[in-house]
Amino acid sequence: LNPFYIFQIFSGSLWFYEEYWTYAVAIVIVSSISATITVYETYKQLNRVKEMAKFVIKVKILLPNGDIKTIDSNELIPGDLIVLEKGLLLPCDGIVISGQSVINEAMLTGESVPVVKRSLPLYIDDNIEEIYNPSIHGNYTVFGG
């Protein structure tokens, strides 16, 4: 229960107790409408997320022998190398390994300006503990939803 609604319940109860019926009824009506809209929007967003999980597109992957194969995005597994094309909408996260890409992350971050994602630096040093860490290498990660 949101603290705002707890406060509204307390306020409405107090107004009813003090017999300020107009204010009490106004608080109950406005709070009820607000709670209804919040529940509806949450339900709508939940359904939108469920639909995104079902989003399947054709993607091109680079095979170890250098050939390119087209598969459905729901067949992707960690380690697949996806060949990015202009205007491609990916329903998955990925790392830019070669080149760079301009990504619109407005749905995730709220920023209106697209972000440039550059390729992940390749480390030749044997002392490196991990090649990729999402918390450190966020500038190279493409978030797809």
Tab-separated table of C-alpha atoms in Angstrom:
chain	number	residue	atom	x	y	z
A	1	LEU	CA	0.000	0.000	0.000
A	2	ASN	CA	1.429	3.322	-1.095
A	3	PRO	CA	2.125	5.828	1.739
A	4	PHE	CA	0.105	8.422	-0.183
A	5	TYR	CA	-3.022	6.301	0.100
A	6	ILE	CA	-2.386	5.658	3.795
A	7	PHE	CA	-2.240	9.408	4.300
A	8	GLN	CA	-5.440	9.875	2.288
A	9	ILE	CA	-7.250	7.218	4.344
A	10	PHE	CA	-6.117	8.936	7.536
A	11	SER	CA	-7.151	12.364	6.201
A	12	GLY	CA	-10.539	11.118	5.028
A	13	SER	CA	-11.163	9.431	8.385
A	14	LEU	CA	-10.235	12.613	10.193
A	15	TRP	CA	-12.543	14.701	8.011
A	16	PHE	CA	-15.390	12.243	8.557
A	17	TYR	CA	-14.757	12.312	12.306
A	18	GLU	CA	-14.799	16.124	12.319
A	19	GLU	CA	-17.991	16.008	10.189
A	20	TYR	CA	-16.519	17.864	7.228
A	21	TRP	CA	-18.483	15.674	4.852
A	22	THR	CA	-17.698	17.607	1.671
A	23	TYR	CA	-13.924	17.354	2.147
A	24	ALA	CA	-14.095	13.753	3.299
A	25	VAL	CA	-16.181	12.690	0.305
A	26	ALA	CA	-13.896	14.648	-2.047
A	27	ILE	CA	-10.820	12.887	-0.638
A	28	VAL	CA	-12.471	9.465	-0.951
A	29	ILE	CA	-13.576	10.110	-4.544
A	30	VAL	CA	-10.251	11.550	-5.729
A	31	SER	CA	-8.242	8.828	-3.975
A	32	SER	CA	-10.474	6.099	-5.411
A	33	ILE	CA	-10.096	7.477	-8.932
A	34	SER	CA	-6.321	7.784	-8.476
A	35	ALA	CA	-6.009	4.218	-7.152
A	36	THR	CA	-8.150	2.881	-10.004
A	37	ILE	CA	-6.021	4.647	-12.619
A	38	THR	CA	-2.821	3.378	-10.969
A	39	VAL	CA	-4.052	-0.224	-10.969
A	40	TYR	CA	-5.193	0.099	-14.598
A	41	GLU	CA	-1.831	1.567	-15.746
A	42	THR	CA	0.096	-1.134	-13.873
A	43	TYR	CA	-2.047	-3.832	-15.496
A	44	LYS	CA	-1.497	-2.249	-18.926
A	45	GLN	CA	2.280	-2.106	-18.432
A	46	LEU	CA	2.358	-5.716	-17.263
A	47	ASN	CA	0.548	-6.789	-20.427
A	48	ARG	CA	2.944	-4.716	-22.532
A	49	VAL	CA	5.924	-6.470	-20.926
A	50	LYS	CA	4.293	-9.862	-21.561
A	51	GLU	CA	3.818	-8.945	-25.237
A	52	MET	CA	7.453	-7.828	-25.496
A	53	ALA	CA	8.509	-11.254	-24.232
A	54	LYS	CA	6.622	-12.804	-27.170
A	55	PHE	CA	8.242	-10.411	-29.697
A	56	VAL	CA	10.091	-12.535	-32.271
A	57	ILE	CA	11.978	-11.250	-35.303
A	58	LYS	CA	14.374	-12.685	-37.857
A	59	VAL	CA	18.031	-11.953	-37.027
A	60	LYS	CA	21.246	-12.744	-38.843
A	61	ILE	CA	23.987	-14.422	-36.844
A	62	LEU	CA	27.610	-14.955	-37.741
A	63	LEU	CA	28.611	-18.606	-37.577
A	64	PRO	CA	32.126	-19.692	-36.483
A	65	ASN	CA	32.999	-20.614	-40.086
A	66	GLY	CA	32.173	-17.047	-41.244
A	67	ASP	CA	28.799	-17.839	-42.838
A	68	ILE	CA	25.721	-15.799	-41.955
A	69	LYS	CA	22.539	-17.613	-40.970
A	70	THR	CA	19.046	-16.165	-40.406
A	71	ILE	CA	17.181	-17.448	-37.338
A	72	ASP	CA	14.285	-16.372	-35.126
A	73	SER	CA	15.276	-14.176	-32.184
A	74	ASN	CA	13.794	-16.663	-29.712
A	75	GLU	CA	16.438	-19.162	-30.876
A	76	LEU	CA	19.326	-16.889	-29.817
A	77	ILE	CA	21.647	-18.221	-27.145
A	78	PRO	CA	24.390	-16.470	-25.157
A	79	GLY	CA	27.457	-16.144	-27.337
A	80	ASP	CA	25.656	-15.733	-30.675
A	81	LEU	CA	27.131	-12.969	-32.824
A	82	ILE	CA	24.263	-10.899	-34.251
A	83	VAL	CA	24.813	-8.954	-37.452
A	84	LEU	CA	23.165	-5.570	-36.834
A	85	GLU	CA	21.363	-3.792	-39.615
A	86	LYS	CA	19.953	-0.294	-39.794
A	87	GLY	CA	16.546	-0.044	-38.101
A	88	LEU	CA	16.784	-3.450	-36.427
A	89	LEU	CA	14.689	-3.794	-33.264
A	90	LEU	CA	16.215	-6.390	-30.963
A	91	PRO	CA	14.204	-8.069	-28.217
A	92	CYS	CA	17.407	-8.935	-26.341
A	93	ASP	CA	20.473	-7.391	-24.759
A	94	GLY	CA	23.821	-7.566	-26.484
A	95	ILE	CA	27.388	-6.294	-26.574
A	96	VAL	CA	28.874	-4.307	-29.444
A	97	ILE	CA	31.972	-6.292	-30.426
A	98	SER	CA	32.901	-4.515	-33.638
A	99	GLY	CA	32.069	-1.026	-34.879
A	100	GLN	CA	29.598	1.281	-33.211
A	101	SER	CA	25.872	1.851	-33.132
A	102	VAL	CA	23.489	4.679	-32.288
A	103	ILE	CA	20.860	3.303	-29.924
A	104	ASN	CA	17.587	4.859	-28.791
A	105	GLU	CA	17.239	3.790	-25.142
A	106	ALA	CA	14.407	6.223	-24.383
A	107	MET	CA	12.079	3.405	-23.266
A	108	LEU	CA	14.625	2.273	-20.673
A	109	THR	CA	16.329	5.477	-19.515
A	110	GLY	CA	13.856	8.209	-20.407
A	111	GLU	CA	16.567	10.157	-22.226
A	112	SER	CA	15.414	11.713	-25.466
A	113	VAL	CA	18.861	11.687	-27.081
A	114	PRO	CA	20.086	8.452	-28.706
A	115	VAL	CA	23.270	6.976	-27.220
A	116	VAL	CA	26.364	5.895	-29.143
A	117	LYS	CA	27.517	2.395	-28.212
A	118	ARG	CA	31.099	1.591	-29.146
A	119	SER	CA	32.782	-1.779	-29.457
A	120	LEU	CA	33.979	-3.569	-26.335
A	121	PRO	CA	37.750	-3.158	-25.925
A	122	LEU	CA	39.574	-6.412	-26.518
A	123	TYR	CA	42.007	-7.131	-23.695
A	124	ILE	CA	45.171	-8.998	-24.550
A	125	ASP	CA	46.500	-8.820	-20.973
A	126	ASP	CA	46.429	-12.269	-19.334
A	127	ASN	CA	45.889	-10.739	-15.888
A	128	ILE	CA	42.359	-9.567	-16.605
A	129	GLU	CA	39.823	-11.405	-14.478
A	130	GLU	CA	36.831	-10.932	-16.737
A	131	ILE	CA	36.409	-9.824	-20.314
A	132	TYR	CA	32.891	-8.480	-19.829
A	133	ASN	CA	31.032	-7.318	-16.735
A	134	PRO	CA	27.601	-5.657	-17.274
A	135	SER	CA	28.050	-3.284	-14.335
A	136	ILE	CA	31.423	-2.049	-15.591
A	137	HIS	CA	30.924	-2.230	-19.359
A	138	GLY	CA	27.481	-0.615	-19.631
A	139	ASN	CA	28.768	1.743	-22.353
A	140	TYR	CA	29.245	-1.250	-24.625
A	141	THR	CA	25.975	-2.999	-23.790
A	142	VAL	CA	22.904	-2.656	-25.991
A	143	PHE	CA	19.810	-3.040	-23.853
A	144	GLY	CA	16.876	-4.432	-25.785
A	145	GLY	CA	14.170	-4.733	-23.176
